[in-house]
Amino acid sequence: MSDTAFKPLDRNGIAARIARDIPEGWFVNLGIGIPTGVSDFVPEGREVIFHAENGVIGIGPAPAPDQVNPHLVNAGVTPITLRTGGAYMHHADSFAIARGGHLDLCVLGAFEVAENGDIANWARSPNEPVKQVGGAMDLAVGAQRLWVAMEHNTKGNGESRIRRVCSYPLTAKGVVRRVYTDLAVLDVTPDGFVVLDMIPGLTFEALQARTEAPLRRMPG
Amino acid sequence: MSDTAFKPLDRNGIAARIARDIPEGWFVNLGIGIPTGVSDFVPEGREVIFHAENGVIGIGPAPAPDQVNPHLVNAGVTPITLRTGGAYMHHADSFAIARGGHLDLCVLGAFEVAENGDIANWARSPNEPVKQVGGAMDLAVGAQRLWVAMEHNTKGNGESRIRRVCSYPLTAKGVVRRVYTDLAVLDVTPDGFVVLDMIPGLTFEALQARTEAPLRRMPG
Amino acid sequence: MINKFVSTLNEAMEDLENGATVLLAGFGPGTPEHLVQGLIASGVRDLTLVANAGGRDDGPIAELLATERVRKIICSFVRPASVAARLFTAGKLELEIVPQGTLAERIRAAGAGIQAFYTPTAADTLLAEGRETRVINGRNCLLEYPIHGDVALIDAWQADRWGNLTHKDSARNFNPIMAMAAKRTIVQTSHVVELGELPPAHIHTPGVFVQRVLHVPA
Amino acid sequence: MINKFVSTLNEAMEDLENGATVLLAGFGPGTPEHLVQGLIASGVRDLTLVANAGGRDDGPIAELLATERVRKIICSFVRPASVAARLFTAGKLELEIVPQGTLAERIRAAGAGIQAFYTPTAADTLLAEGRETRVINGRNCLLEYPIHGDVALIDAWQADRWGNLTHKDSARNFNPIMAMAAKRTIVQTSHVVELGELPPAHIHTPGVFVQRVLHVPA
């Protein structure tokens, strides 16, 4: 297989690909990392309502540098704006939205996703001091559907993040519905990963070669 | 004993007696019946903040008939006013105040109170169709202290409502701190009922004669 | 463009199903009376009704119960003189009595994704008979489960096209929490406002909890 | 006349005790930085700190942790480059990691008198190891207990003499729920208003949850 036959998406490319699939009227939470960029690619006229777990529903575009409101940030503590129609609430009410099944979609970054829908995104080992849980465990089990946005392979040795079984500590079990990578879009099904879409120039075989878990073609 | 030697308090008299004992700054919930009248007897200048479990904190005096706000009632669904500084909230937040230990005092009516602090105030038998629980069970276990306001004896056959053991279904166990009746003020202590106060002309013996539970004099 | 407004009561009540659990907000004020009329007119039956009280001899809840299309009522309070008390006595209505604070908390739990909780309220009473209790920090507590609605009928003061709501004074009561707890939340509002007219810090029920809004001028 | 205002930081922090559990609100904005300075200056030690995150290398939480007077931190997030991570690695800080939503809900539970609750969050993770779980409606759930504070340090935008508060935009975050959950709630507010100036339908934290308020102009 030739690596020159296709060009992996960059992080914005993944975000834009996800934005295409979000219909008007959905309530959506975007995790930190690649997912945060998704809102930039939703067309102006399509009303998608973005939620931040720190008590904001209806996030607008990023403020101009001289328009920053010091009292208004997203879950990554980055300045945001509020869209017309948005609302503020406290943390427990905000997580009631996330945990109570009121979000149509949550998009999270991850280290790994397994073919049964397991996701690992908060720690690379049980013993390290850094425990970046945040709101991911709440969102992963609480949203109506969970999509993951990540690079298909690790930067270092190119290992597959799409796995039979996660090797890192889990964030939640059996919750991922779809994975968007720089190479492909994969649905998690009872029969494992099904390839919905690939980047131009990539073949199924080349994708499988980069993927630890077995892949299936879209039926039909 | 001569019944002409003393004059039992009327319902307003009981309410007024209770009002005397509520210091400035307390947050207080008043049950339906005699307790509702208590707020009328708190002197104008003494800031006591009354809570209604349907989402009002800071109840003001009753409105003039032509000043009734149809959107503003207390837990008895009676029109009220809001005092300057008062606030509205939803039912779960309002009961968070009641159940979370934030009320200094709740005053409830009752059918019976027992010497261990049990209170019965919602049903006269387990089988009757009428079950007037409302918020009493929440308030009884949630408030910092529970006082009861009631007539000392039943209207019909003059039976004592102050009892060794309650005969009616319980609202809560071991929660009453003090009882205000038309005859006396009784503290519930580990040693049973202690008489704090009696109406003028009533003797300890005459009070005991009207009371099923044993009474003790104030020590000292 | 998101637009949750519907034009008619029929449209508001569309697709109600027999056997549904209906959360009915209100505590005196805040009762969506027009929507209750719609529920009655829809003819759906075998309902479970969740409301603070069983109502009186007249008023929206009494009228609904009198149709005998409610199989069970979950409430904190049944009055002696009421349609509810008579139907219960006649064996025509199941009754689940829940302390008012526990009722509010069970509804909120449904909206917030809490699967069960322990509360000392009612733990030592008849209402706890045969049920699971546990002593936590020396207090006897009763295990309570969320109350989910298929439908919530909600009253609002103001609403915008996203379904953001405000409620007037003590008419707020059960409205925000019942709106959270149902699969389909139907609102009657006294006032319609433009998107952005409600200050974002002062919205009592955000539109994420609302599916349909009907304008019913007061 | 009820008046919860205090004039000085010393007065605001009076009677803090060693071994206290301190709820510290804030998520970026909404952190009561002045009160944290007061906590540091008070010299109390052996604290349990409850906050969303373990902070960074600078900022109020880092400064507090650097005094080594915090025995344990309960939070949802510890950054790699932070005082918290280094103290933990050095065995000088206990760490309890709680998912952010569970953290918020445990704090609310303390304020609302809920003695424990079941949530699916974290039930199938390392954080559940050795703890009580139960399957409810087919979902594995973890039993969680309330987090009570001895003291809560709160930021507000406006406050009146009864302790009624508003919070600005997303600076609201943990402030209303932490105010509910502590025996003593201490507030720093940017603005002082007259009683009655805050519309009763728009108070974010009612004064029933507040003990002391210090005016700290922004």
Short mmCIF file of N, CA and C in Angstrom, two decimals, chain D residues 7 15 31 57 70 93 98-99 108 112 114 132 147 159 165-166 169 181 194 202 205:
data_model
loop_
_atom_site.label_atom_id
_atom_site.label_comp_id
_atom_site.label_asym_id
_atom_site.label_seq_id
_atom_site.Cartn_x
_atom_site.Cartn_y
_atom_site.Cartn_z
N SER D 7 -17.10 43.24 57.30
CA SER D 7 -16.32 44.36 56.75
C SER D 7 -14.93 43.97 56.31
N ASP D 15 -13.09 31.84 62.80
CA ASP D 15 -13.53 30.54 63.32
C ASP D 15 -13.32 29.38 62.37
N THR D 31 -14.36 31.82 40.75
CA THR D 31 -13.50 31.39 41.86
C THR D 31 -13.34 32.56 42.83
N ASP D 57 -0.01 25.45 37.93
CA ASP D 57 1.21 25.80 38.66
C ASP D 57 1.08 27.12 39.37
N VAL D 70 -3.23 21.38 52.87
CA VAL D 70 -4.35 20.56 52.39
C VAL D 70 -3.92 19.09 52.43
N LEU D 93 -0.15 14.50 49.31
CA LEU D 93 -1.53 14.92 49.07
C LEU D 93 -2.36 13.70 48.73
N VAL D 98 -13.29 12.30 41.27
CA VAL D 98 -14.73 12.11 41.14
C VAL D 98 -15.15 12.68 39.79
N PRO D 99 -15.89 11.93 38.98
CA PRO D 99 -16.37 12.51 37.72
C PRO D 99 -17.12 13.82 38.00
N ARG D 108 -24.73 18.70 45.52
CA ARG D 108 -26.15 19.02 45.61
C ARG D 108 -26.87 18.11 46.61
N ALA D 112 -29.32 19.04 49.64
CA ALA D 112 -30.74 18.69 49.51
C ALA D 112 -31.17 17.59 50.46
N ILE D 114 -30.24 14.46 50.53
CA ILE D 114 -30.20 13.12 49.96
C ILE D 114 -29.03 12.37 50.61
N GLU D 132 -19.58 -0.20 46.17
CA GLU D 132 -20.89 -0.85 46.02
C GLU D 132 -21.55 -0.45 44.71
N ILE D 147 -21.33 15.02 49.56
CA ILE D 147 -20.11 15.71 50.04
C ILE D 147 -20.55 16.96 50.79
N ALA D 159 -24.97 40.82 45.75
CA ALA D 159 -25.47 40.27 47.00
C ALA D 159 -26.22 41.35 47.76
N LEU D 165 -28.05 36.04 46.29
CA LEU D 165 -26.95 36.22 45.36
C LEU D 165 -27.37 36.04 43.90
N THR D 166 -26.67 36.76 43.03
CA THR D 166 -26.64 36.38 41.62
C THR D 166 -25.19 36.09 41.26
N ASP D 169 -23.02 35.05 34.35
CA ASP D 169 -22.77 34.17 33.21
C ASP D 169 -22.29 32.78 33.67
N ALA D 181 -24.33 23.35 50.44
CA ALA D 181 -23.82 22.09 50.99
C ALA D 181 -22.90 22.27 52.20
N GLU D 194 -29.21 46.78 47.39
CA GLU D 194 -30.23 46.92 48.44
C GLU D 194 -31.13 45.69 48.45
N HIS D 202 -35.31 35.90 39.99
CA HIS D 202 -34.01 35.82 39.33
C HIS D 202 -32.86 35.75 40.31
N THR D 205 -28.88 32.18 44.10
CA THR D 205 -28.64 31.52 45.37
C THR D 205 -29.39 32.30 46.45
#
